[in-house]
XYZ file of C-alpha atoms in Angstrom:
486
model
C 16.450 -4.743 45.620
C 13.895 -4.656 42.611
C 10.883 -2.433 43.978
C 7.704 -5.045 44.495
C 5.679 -3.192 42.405
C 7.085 -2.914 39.529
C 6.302 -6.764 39.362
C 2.264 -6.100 39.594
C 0.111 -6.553 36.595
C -1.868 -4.513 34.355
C -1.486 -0.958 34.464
C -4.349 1.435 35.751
C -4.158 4.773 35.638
C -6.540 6.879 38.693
C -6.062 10.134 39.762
C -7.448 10.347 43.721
C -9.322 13.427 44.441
C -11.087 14.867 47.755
C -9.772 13.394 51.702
C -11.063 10.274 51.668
C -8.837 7.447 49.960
C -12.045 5.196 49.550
C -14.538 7.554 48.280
C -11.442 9.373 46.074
C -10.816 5.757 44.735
C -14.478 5.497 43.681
C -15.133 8.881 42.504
C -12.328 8.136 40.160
C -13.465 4.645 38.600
C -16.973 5.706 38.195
C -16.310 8.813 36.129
C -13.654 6.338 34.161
C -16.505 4.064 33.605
C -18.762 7.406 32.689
C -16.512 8.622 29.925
C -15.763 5.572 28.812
C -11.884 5.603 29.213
C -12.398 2.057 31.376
C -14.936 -0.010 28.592
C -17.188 -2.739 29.681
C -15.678 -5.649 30.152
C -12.015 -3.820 31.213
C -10.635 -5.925 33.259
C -9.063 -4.462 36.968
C -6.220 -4.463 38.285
C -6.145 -6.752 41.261
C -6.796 -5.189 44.824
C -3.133 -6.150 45.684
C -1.569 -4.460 42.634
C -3.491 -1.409 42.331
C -2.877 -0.710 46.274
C 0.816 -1.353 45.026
C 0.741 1.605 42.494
C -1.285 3.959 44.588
C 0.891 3.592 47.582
C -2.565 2.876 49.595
C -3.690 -0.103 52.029
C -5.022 -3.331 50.168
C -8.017 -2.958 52.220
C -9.467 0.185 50.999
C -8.926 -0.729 47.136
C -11.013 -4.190 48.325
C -13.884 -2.280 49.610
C -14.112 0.047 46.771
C -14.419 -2.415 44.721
C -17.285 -3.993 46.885
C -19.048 -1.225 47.156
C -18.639 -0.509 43.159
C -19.743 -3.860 42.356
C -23.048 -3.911 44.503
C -23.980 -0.455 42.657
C -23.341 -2.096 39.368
C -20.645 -0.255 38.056
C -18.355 -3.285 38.462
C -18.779 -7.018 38.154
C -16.448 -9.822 40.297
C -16.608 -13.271 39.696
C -14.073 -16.294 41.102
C -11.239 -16.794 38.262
C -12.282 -13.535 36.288
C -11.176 -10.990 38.552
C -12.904 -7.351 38.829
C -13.761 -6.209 35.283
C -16.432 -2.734 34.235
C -20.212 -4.141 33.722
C -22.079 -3.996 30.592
C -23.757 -0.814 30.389
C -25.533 0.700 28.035
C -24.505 3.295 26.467
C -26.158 6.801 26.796
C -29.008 8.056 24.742
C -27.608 10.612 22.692
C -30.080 13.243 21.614
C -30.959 13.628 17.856
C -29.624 16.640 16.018
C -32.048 19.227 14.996
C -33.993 19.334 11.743
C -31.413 20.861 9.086
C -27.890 20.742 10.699
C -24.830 19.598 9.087
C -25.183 16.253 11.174
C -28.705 15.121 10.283
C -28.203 15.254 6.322
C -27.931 11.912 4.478
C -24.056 10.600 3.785
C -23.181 8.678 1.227
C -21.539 5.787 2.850
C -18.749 3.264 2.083
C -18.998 1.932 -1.903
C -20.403 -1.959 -1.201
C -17.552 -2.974 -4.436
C -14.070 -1.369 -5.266
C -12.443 -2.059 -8.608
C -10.022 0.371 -7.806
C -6.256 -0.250 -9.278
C -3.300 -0.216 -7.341
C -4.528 -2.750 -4.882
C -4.004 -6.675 -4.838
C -6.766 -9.162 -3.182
C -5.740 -8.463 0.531
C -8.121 -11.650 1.425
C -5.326 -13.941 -0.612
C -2.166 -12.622 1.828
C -0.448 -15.700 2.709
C -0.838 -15.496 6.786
C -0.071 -19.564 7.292
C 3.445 -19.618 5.122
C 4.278 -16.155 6.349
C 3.746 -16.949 10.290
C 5.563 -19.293 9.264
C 8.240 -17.636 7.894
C 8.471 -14.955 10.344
C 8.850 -17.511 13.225
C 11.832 -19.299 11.352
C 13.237 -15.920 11.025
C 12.842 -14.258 14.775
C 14.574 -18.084 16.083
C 17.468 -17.163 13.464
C 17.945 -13.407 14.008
C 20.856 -11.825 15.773
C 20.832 -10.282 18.646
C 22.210 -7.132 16.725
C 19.018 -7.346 14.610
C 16.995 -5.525 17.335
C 19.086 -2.304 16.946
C 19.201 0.380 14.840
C 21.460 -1.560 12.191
C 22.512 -0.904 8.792
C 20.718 2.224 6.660
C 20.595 0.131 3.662
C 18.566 -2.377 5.561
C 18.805 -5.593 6.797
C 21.777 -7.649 4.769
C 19.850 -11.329 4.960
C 17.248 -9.207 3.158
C 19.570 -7.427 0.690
C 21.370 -10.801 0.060
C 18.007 -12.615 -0.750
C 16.817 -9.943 -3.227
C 20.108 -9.562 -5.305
C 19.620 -13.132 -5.975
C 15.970 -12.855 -6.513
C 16.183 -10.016 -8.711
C 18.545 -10.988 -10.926
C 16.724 -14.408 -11.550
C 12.544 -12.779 -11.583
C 13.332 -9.651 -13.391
C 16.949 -9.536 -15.196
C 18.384 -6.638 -12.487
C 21.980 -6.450 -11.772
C 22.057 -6.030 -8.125
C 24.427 -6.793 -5.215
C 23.452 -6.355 -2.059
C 25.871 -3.063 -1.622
C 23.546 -1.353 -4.066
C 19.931 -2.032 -2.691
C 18.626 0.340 0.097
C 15.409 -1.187 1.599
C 12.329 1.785 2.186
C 8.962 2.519 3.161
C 7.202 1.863 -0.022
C 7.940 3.177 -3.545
C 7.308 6.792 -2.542
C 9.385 7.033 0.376
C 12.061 5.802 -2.472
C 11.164 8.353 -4.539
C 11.559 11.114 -1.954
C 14.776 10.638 -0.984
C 15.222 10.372 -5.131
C 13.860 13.376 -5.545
C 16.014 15.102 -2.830
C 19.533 13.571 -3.886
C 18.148 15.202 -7.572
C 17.314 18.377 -6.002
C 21.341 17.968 -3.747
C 22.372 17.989 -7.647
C 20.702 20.550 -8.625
C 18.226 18.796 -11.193
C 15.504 21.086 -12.011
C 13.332 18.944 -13.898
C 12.154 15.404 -13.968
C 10.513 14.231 -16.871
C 6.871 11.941 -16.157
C 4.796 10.169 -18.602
C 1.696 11.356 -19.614
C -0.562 9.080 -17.908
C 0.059 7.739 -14.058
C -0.633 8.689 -10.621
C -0.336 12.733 -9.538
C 0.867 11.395 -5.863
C 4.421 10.299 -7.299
C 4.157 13.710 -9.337
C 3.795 15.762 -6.179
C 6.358 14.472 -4.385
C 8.914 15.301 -7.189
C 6.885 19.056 -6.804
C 7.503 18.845 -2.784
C 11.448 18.456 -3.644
C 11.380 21.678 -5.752
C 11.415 19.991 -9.075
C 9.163 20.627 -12.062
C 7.730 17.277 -13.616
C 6.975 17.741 -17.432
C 5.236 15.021 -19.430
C 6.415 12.851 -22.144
C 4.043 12.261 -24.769
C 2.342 9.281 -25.032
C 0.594 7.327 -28.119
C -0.811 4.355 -29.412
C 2.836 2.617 -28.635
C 3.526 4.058 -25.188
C 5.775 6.962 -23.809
C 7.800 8.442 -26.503
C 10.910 8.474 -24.860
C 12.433 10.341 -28.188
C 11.227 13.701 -26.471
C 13.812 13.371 -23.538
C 16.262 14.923 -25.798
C 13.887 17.902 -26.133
C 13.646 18.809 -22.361
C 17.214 20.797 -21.800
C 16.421 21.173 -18.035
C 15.404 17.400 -17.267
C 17.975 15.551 -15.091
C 16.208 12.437 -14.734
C 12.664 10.518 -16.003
C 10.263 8.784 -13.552
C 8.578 5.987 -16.034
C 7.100 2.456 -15.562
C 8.501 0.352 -18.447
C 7.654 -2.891 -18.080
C 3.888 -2.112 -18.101
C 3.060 1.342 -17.876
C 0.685 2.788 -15.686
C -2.224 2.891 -16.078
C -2.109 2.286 -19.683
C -0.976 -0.883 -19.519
C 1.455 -1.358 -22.407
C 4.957 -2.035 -22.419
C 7.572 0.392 -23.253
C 8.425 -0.697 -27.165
C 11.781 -1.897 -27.736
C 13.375 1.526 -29.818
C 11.837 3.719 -27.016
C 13.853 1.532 -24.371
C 16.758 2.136 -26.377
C 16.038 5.777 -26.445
C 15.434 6.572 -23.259
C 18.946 4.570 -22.411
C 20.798 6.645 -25.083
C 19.561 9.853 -23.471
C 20.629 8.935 -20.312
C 23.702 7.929 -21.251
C 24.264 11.068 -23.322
C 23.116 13.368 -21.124
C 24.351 12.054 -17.918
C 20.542 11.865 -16.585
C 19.072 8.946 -14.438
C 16.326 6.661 -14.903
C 13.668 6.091 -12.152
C 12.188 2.326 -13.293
C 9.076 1.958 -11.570
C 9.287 -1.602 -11.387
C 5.476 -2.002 -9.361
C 4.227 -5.159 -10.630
C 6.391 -7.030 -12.928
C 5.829 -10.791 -11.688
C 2.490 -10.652 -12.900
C 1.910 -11.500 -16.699
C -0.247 -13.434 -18.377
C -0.564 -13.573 -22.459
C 3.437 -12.413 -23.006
C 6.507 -13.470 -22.186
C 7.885 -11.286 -19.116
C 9.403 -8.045 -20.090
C 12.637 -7.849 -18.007
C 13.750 -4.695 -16.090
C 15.351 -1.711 -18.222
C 17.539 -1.596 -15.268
C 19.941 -4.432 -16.762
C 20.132 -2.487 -20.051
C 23.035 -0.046 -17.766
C 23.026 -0.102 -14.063
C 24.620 2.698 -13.833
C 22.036 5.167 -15.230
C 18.631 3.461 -14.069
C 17.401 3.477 -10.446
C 15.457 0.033 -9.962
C 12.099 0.713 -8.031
C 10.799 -2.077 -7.057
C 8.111 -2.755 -4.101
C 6.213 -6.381 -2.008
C 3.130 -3.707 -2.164
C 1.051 -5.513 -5.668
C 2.975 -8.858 -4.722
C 1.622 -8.974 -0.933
C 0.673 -6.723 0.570
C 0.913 -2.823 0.636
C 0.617 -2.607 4.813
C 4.040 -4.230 4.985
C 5.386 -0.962 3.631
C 8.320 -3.076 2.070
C 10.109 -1.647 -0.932
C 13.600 -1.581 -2.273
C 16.035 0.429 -4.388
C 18.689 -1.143 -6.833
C 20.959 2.004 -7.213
C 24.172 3.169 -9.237
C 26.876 2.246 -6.919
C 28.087 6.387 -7.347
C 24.445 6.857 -5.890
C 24.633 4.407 -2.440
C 26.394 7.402 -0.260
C 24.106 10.196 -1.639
C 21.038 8.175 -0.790
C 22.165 7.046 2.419
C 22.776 10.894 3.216
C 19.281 11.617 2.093
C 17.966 9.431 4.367
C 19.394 11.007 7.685
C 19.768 10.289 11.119
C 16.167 9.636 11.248
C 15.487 5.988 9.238
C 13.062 5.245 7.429
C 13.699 1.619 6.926
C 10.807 -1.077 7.700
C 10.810 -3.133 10.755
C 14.188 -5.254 11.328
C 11.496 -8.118 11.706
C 9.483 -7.953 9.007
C 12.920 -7.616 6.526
C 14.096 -10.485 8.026
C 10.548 -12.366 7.473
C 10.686 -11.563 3.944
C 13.951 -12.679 3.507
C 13.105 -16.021 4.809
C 9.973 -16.024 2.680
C 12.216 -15.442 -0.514
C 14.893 -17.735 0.440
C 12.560 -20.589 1.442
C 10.731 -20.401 -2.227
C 7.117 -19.411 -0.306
C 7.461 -16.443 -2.392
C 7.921 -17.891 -5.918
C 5.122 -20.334 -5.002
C 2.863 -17.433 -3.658
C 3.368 -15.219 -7.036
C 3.046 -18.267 -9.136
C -0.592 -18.777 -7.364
C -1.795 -15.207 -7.745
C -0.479 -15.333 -10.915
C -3.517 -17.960 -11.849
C -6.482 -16.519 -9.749
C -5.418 -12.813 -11.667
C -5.289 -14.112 -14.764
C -8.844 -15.775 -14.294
C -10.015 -12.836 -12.625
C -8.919 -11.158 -15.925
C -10.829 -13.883 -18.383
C -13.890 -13.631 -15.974
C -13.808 -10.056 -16.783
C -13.326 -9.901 -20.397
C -15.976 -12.613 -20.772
C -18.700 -10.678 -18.830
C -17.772 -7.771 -20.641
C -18.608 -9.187 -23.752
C -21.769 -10.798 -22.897
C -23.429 -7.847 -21.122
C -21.419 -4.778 -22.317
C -20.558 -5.293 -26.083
C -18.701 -2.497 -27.915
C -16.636 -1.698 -24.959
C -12.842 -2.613 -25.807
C -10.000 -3.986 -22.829
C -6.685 -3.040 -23.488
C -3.917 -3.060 -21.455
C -4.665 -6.942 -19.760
C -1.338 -9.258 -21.104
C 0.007 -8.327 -17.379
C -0.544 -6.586 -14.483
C -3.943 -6.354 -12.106
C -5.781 -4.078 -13.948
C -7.314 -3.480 -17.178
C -8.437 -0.416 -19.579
C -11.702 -0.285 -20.105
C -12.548 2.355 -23.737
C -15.616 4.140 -24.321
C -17.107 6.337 -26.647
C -16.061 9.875 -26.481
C -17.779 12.395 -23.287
C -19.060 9.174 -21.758
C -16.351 8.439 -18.798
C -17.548 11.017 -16.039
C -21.146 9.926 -16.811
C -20.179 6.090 -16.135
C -18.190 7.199 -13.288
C -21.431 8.527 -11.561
C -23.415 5.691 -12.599
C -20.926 3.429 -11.091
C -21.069 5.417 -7.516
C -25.110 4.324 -7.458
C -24.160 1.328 -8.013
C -22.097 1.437 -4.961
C -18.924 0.858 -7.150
C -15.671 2.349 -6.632
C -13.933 3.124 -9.617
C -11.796 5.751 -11.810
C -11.862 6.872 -15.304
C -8.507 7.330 -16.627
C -8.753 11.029 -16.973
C -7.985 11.228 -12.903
C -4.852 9.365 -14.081
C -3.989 12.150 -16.897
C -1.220 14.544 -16.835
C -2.654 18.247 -17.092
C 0.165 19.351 -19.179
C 0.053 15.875 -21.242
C 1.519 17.101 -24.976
C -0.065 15.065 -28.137
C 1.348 11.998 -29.032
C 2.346 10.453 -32.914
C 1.059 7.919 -34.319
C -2.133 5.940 -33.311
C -4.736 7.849 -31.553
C -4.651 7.828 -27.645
C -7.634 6.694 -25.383
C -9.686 9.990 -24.272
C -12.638 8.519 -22.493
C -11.998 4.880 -20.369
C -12.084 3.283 -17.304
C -8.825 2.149 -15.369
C -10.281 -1.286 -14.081
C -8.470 -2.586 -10.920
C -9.611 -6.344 -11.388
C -7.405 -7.974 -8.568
C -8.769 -5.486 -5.426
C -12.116 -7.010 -4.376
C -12.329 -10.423 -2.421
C -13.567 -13.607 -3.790
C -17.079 -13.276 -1.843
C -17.175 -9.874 -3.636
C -15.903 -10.231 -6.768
C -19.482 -11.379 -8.764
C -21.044 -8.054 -7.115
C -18.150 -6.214 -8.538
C -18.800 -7.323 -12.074
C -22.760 -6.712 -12.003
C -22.089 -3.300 -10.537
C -19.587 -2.308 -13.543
C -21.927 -3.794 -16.206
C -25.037 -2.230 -14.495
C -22.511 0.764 -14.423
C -22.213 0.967 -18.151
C -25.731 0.230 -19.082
C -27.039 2.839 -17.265
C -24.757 5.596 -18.420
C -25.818 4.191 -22.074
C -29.469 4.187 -21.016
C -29.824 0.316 -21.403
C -30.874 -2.164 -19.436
C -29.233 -4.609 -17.348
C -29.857 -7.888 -17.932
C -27.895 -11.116 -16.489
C -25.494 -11.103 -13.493
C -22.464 -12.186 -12.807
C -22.000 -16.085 -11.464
């Protein structure tokens, strides 16, 4: 027979000290109240159920609550059970003059144009509720196991198809692994590299030292392409004898923002090819582009040298912690080893609520909408730009959710600071910078700029955001600021 208690409600842990059950039982809720463990408003377990647990008569749990209530500890009332009482909370005393604790911190910046982030306030909660309850009535009972390495195959099936269609992959669903984001791709890249005994991976000049250190963290040095007024000169691969593989973002490069030209695509192909390397295609926000036509993935140019990268963190959100992998097919076993016996993969539900949100077209539609509110985000930005900060040039804004703000040489650290009184988040694009970048040919390459994230703050924020950056720039220029932002 099913023990009775086990059917009780909420849980309530109390540890009874001294002889008396009663007083025990009350010496233990008032220093739970004290400390704070139980917080006002908490409700309590009913007398019944918390005599239950304790293996004590109903009776004394009754009066201990009686007695707790009429010293104001707890409340009772008919239909809202036995909860803690407001209390105030204790006077703490102030820290003396000159400690570490009584000096002024600079809070939380009031605006954030940093890149890398989409408008979280524009996630699509209605359609994907929606989409996730469609999905949990469909889903297998086998869907609440461990399950496949490579991830859920609704998900895998959805994306091949996707993929092909958005961004000119070859995929099957054999071939994609489903991860934790783009970086826990990367590591288990960089330790199937490492299994081959690849000593260097080849980065472009400019993008984020995070990716760089996990390729350090698998034992493998990271050299940098050069870069120049046409993007990542690819024709350097053939220079670097120990490089096994390249880590670039072709489609729009980071944080740049250019595509990789045509003959450099080619290049970096050939090497591969030649050399037996691999391609790592950081494919982070491709869907969004405004003033071109949409540069398809490398990854179709020979799907057998180019690892696809590809993420839902730019697209919806970067808490899902959704990414994929479009591998060689001599690559599936070698990444499936990486991974191990402890998985990685995202939660069964949430692959199978993004499956339903691709197959169902919410996903298109979603894109297709951001698409418009970036792209006048962008405009917005340009035009304020003009009108309050002319002289400064934008590169770097015919896709993507950010933009590349130039400005005259020695000047970026000073904006930088300016933009912090402001109470503006923001990074030049020297943070961005490899320290071992070589020179690049050709056109000159930007030394001093800004690396504009244009899609990160909320619409009630986003006219603060503006008058901070050009208040930003004025000040560091020693002009004044004059208009705002509508």
């Amino acid at each position: 027979m099913m023990d009775s208690r086990a059917t009780f409600g909420a849980d309530l842990h109390v540890e009874l000290r001294g002889t008396g059950l009663r007083t025990g039982l009350m010496d233990a809720l008032r220093e739970a109240v004290r400390t704070g463990r139980l917080a006002p408003g908490t409700r309590l377990p009913s007398s019944r159920s918390l005599a239950a647990d304790l293996g004590i008569a109903r009776n004394t749990v009754a009066d201990a609550y009686a007695e707790l209530v009429a010293e104001g500890w707890l409340t009772a009332q008919q239909g809202s059970g036995t909860r803690v009482a407001q209390r105030s909370a204790p006077r703490r005393p102030a820290p003396p003059a000159g400690s570490a604790t009584a000096r002024p911190v600079r809070g939380r910046p009031t605006y954030s144009l940093m890149a890398g982030t989409p408008d979280l306030a524009s996630f699509p909660r209605t359609e994907w509720l929606k989409a996730a309850r469609r999905a949990l009535t469909a889903a297998p009972h086998e869907a609440f196991g461990y399950g496949d390495p490579r991830g859920r195959i609704e998900l895998r099936t959805v994306l091949a198809d996707y993929l092909a269609r958005a961004r000119g992959v070859y995929a099957d669903p054999g071939r994609i692994v489903i991860c934790s984001g783009f970086a826990h791709g990367l590591m288990l890249m960089g330790k199937v590299l490492r299994g081959r005994m690849v000593r260097e991976v080849a980065v472009e000049s400019y993008g984020l030292d995070v990716h760089r250190d996990l390729l350090t963290d698998a034992g493998l040095r990271t050299p940098a392409l050069p870069f120049d007024g046409v993007g990542t000169d690819t024709r350097a691969l053939s220079g670097l004898k120990g490089a096994g593989a390249v880590l670039m973002t072709p489609a729009h490069q980071f944080p740049m923002g250019v595509p990789l030209h045509p003959d450099r695509r080619a290049a970096a192909v050939d090497w591969a090819r030649g050399s037996g390397g691999l391609i790592l295609e950081d494919d982070y926000d491709g869907e969004f582009r405004y003033d071109r036509r949409p540069v398809g993935a490398l990854q179709g140019l020979d799907p057998e040298r180019i690892v696809y990268l590809g993420t839902a963190s730019k697209s919806l959100a970067p808490g899902l912690r959704l990414a994929w992998m479009v591998l060689p097919q001599h690559l599936v076993g070698e990444v499936l080893d990486a991974k191990g016996s402890v998985d990685w993969v995202s939660s069964a539900l949430d692959q199978l609520t993004l499956a339903e949100f691709l197959a169902s077209g919410a996903y298109d539609r979603h894109v297709r909408s951001m698409r418009l509110r970036y792209r006048r985000r962008r405009d917005q930005l340009v035009r304020h730009l003009a009108e309050r900060a002319p002289g400064i040039r934008v590169s770097g804004i015919a896709a993507g959710l950010h933009a590349v703000l130039e400005l005259p040489p020695g000047t970026e650290q000073s904006v930088v600071r300016a933009a912090a009184w402001q109470g503006l988040a923001l990074e030049g694009v020297t943070r961005f910078r490899h320290p071992d970048a070589p020179p690049g040919d050709g056109a000159p390459v930007v030394r001093d700029a800004l690396v504009v994230g244009y899609a990160t703050p909320p619409d009630s924020a986003w006219a603060g955001a503006l008058d901070a950056l050009c208040g930003a720039l004025a000040q560091a220029r020693g002009l004044p600021s004059a208009g705002s932002a509508e």
